[in-house]
């Protein structure tokens, strides 16, 4: 990554701004899920708000960065969930448009905000200190959440795509594996082999 870009991402003003944006997005995200949260019995309701929980993880990572600290487990949870749910939400909205559902301003807002989530998680890859066991824990959380979404049917409510839920579940499974692999090869596995 360009040193100037990395320097800008690491500045306290940038971290503070991103923290405010993600914090507000997290609050709005939980609010957006309010009806589904009320309708879903505990403890399944914990697994309903995917995207706001992802941005909450990233808020905690940003707080650690502001204190010049790393929280590798939270970094692994943040980058995997930001990328997966960011890409997922963009894909679902575009898929709805492709089958003829008229996309409103709110849908395009979701596309932009969730696309930004996926990108911001990847932008901070040079700052993460993720090790294999951190990624294993994050992968367990990611796959477990997915199983609950599609086995117990607590995936985000999106009426236009309800008839396609089995296909969405299948695609989401592979998206999870791709996300885990992406984080492994960019954050965990050394990018260049050591020379002896």
XYZ file of C-alpha atoms in Angstrom, residues 12-176:
165
model
C -5.896 10.099 14.587
C -8.231 12.425 12.677
C -8.976 9.693 10.102
C -9.468 7.044 12.787
C -11.709 9.398 14.780
C -13.822 10.271 11.748
C -14.243 6.611 10.807
C -15.138 5.788 14.399
C -17.925 8.390 14.407
C -19.249 7.231 11.005
C -19.184 3.552 11.979
C -20.691 4.224 15.397
C -23.615 6.126 13.862
C -23.980 3.417 11.207
C -24.021 0.755 13.917
C -26.799 2.516 15.829
C -28.827 2.983 12.648
C -28.201 -0.646 11.680
C -29.614 -1.987 14.946
C -32.559 0.382 14.534
C -33.093 -0.889 10.976
C -33.437 -4.437 12.359
C -35.844 -3.384 15.134
C -38.922 -5.224 13.786
C -37.038 -8.433 13.053
C -35.359 -8.285 16.473
C -38.763 -7.979 18.172
C -40.141 -10.893 16.166
C -37.175 -13.217 16.757
C -36.996 -15.115 20.060
C -33.877 -14.918 22.219
C -31.149 -16.218 21.804
C -31.662 -16.360 18.019
C -32.202 -12.594 18.011
C -28.484 -12.153 18.825
C -27.671 -13.433 15.331
C -30.121 -11.209 13.432
C -28.212 -7.901 13.017
C -25.236 -9.010 10.912
C -23.991 -5.737 9.413
C -24.326 -3.521 12.518
C -22.464 -6.132 14.543
C -19.710 -6.093 11.907
C -19.413 -2.311 12.159
C -19.478 -2.584 15.975
C -16.471 -4.924 15.788
C -14.700 -2.358 13.601
C -15.532 0.448 16.045
C -13.703 -1.509 18.753
C -10.735 -2.013 16.423
C -10.639 1.733 15.720
C -10.734 2.526 19.440
C -7.747 0.218 19.949
C -5.906 1.947 17.074
C -6.596 5.355 18.644
C -4.830 4.099 21.775
C -1.997 2.747 19.581
C -2.953 -0.810 20.413
C -3.964 -3.874 18.439
C -6.795 -6.238 19.293
C -6.122 -9.081 16.835
C -9.172 -11.203 17.633
C -11.459 -8.218 17.157
C -9.563 -7.326 13.968
C -10.236 -10.819 12.608
C -13.922 -10.596 13.547
C -14.157 -7.125 12.008
C -12.442 -7.725 8.678
C -14.200 -11.042 7.993
C -17.667 -9.786 8.899
C -17.236 -6.375 7.229
C -16.202 -7.972 3.964
C -18.721 -10.817 3.995
C -21.779 -8.807 4.982
C -20.718 -5.798 2.951
C -20.445 -7.866 -0.229
C -23.571 -9.864 0.693
C -25.761 -6.773 1.097
C -24.526 -5.230 -2.148
C -25.178 -8.523 -3.953
C -28.667 -8.974 -2.499
C -29.787 -5.476 -3.424
C -28.440 -5.780 -6.956
C -29.972 -9.257 -7.280
C -33.351 -7.854 -6.239
C -33.019 -5.207 -8.940
C -32.047 -7.862 -11.481
C -35.267 -9.833 -10.887
C -37.375 -6.727 -11.376
C -37.742 -5.288 -7.878
C -37.640 -1.481 -8.179
C -34.623 -0.239 -6.226
C -35.409 2.861 -4.181
C -33.048 5.455 -2.715
C -32.839 3.366 0.467
C -31.602 0.370 -1.517
C -28.875 2.430 -3.155
C -27.923 3.810 0.254
C -27.498 0.213 1.439
C -25.371 -0.609 -1.608
C -23.049 2.360 -1.002
C -22.821 1.947 2.790
C -22.235 -1.810 2.668
C -19.789 -1.534 -0.209
C -17.892 0.980 1.923
C -17.914 -1.467 4.828
C -16.225 -4.147 2.737
C -13.629 -1.685 1.425
C -12.744 -0.100 4.783
C -12.113 -3.505 6.347
C -9.637 -4.341 3.577
C -7.951 -0.915 3.640
C -6.733 -1.538 7.184
C -5.101 -4.895 6.384
C -1.547 -3.450 6.880
C -2.524 -2.436 10.431
C -3.866 -5.805 11.606
C -1.857 -8.277 13.708
C -4.065 -11.292 13.033
C -2.652 -14.773 13.672
C -4.040 -18.134 12.624
C -5.971 -18.809 15.814
C -7.650 -15.395 15.632
C -8.852 -16.210 12.120
C -10.023 -19.675 13.215
C -12.164 -18.093 15.933
C -13.552 -15.513 13.505
C -14.285 -18.258 10.958
C -16.231 -20.233 13.576
C -18.295 -17.133 14.398
C -18.876 -16.418 10.693
C -19.946 -19.965 9.770
C -22.020 -20.395 12.945
C -23.885 -17.175 12.215
C -24.522 -18.344 8.667
C -25.853 -21.726 9.819
C -28.242 -19.998 12.198
C -29.355 -17.602 9.444
C -30.288 -20.353 6.998
C -31.168 -23.287 9.282
C -33.326 -21.268 11.678
C -34.372 -18.735 9.006
C -33.194 -15.560 10.717
C -31.450 -14.126 7.661
C -32.292 -10.445 7.096
C -35.866 -9.927 5.938
C -35.929 -9.061 2.259
C -39.318 -10.086 0.773
C -38.331 -9.949 -2.939
C -35.666 -12.606 -2.381
C -37.484 -14.935 0.049
C -38.287 -17.532 -2.683
C -34.558 -17.791 -3.405
C -33.428 -18.411 0.181
C -31.863 -21.875 -0.467
C -29.784 -20.463 -3.332
C -28.802 -17.425 -1.258
C -27.711 -19.725 1.569
C -25.568 -21.756 -0.828
C -23.915 -18.666 -2.329
C -23.402 -17.184 1.144
C -21.600 -20.342 2.280
C -19.063 -19.944 -0.526
C -18.792 -16.219 0.167
C -17.836 -17.090 3.751
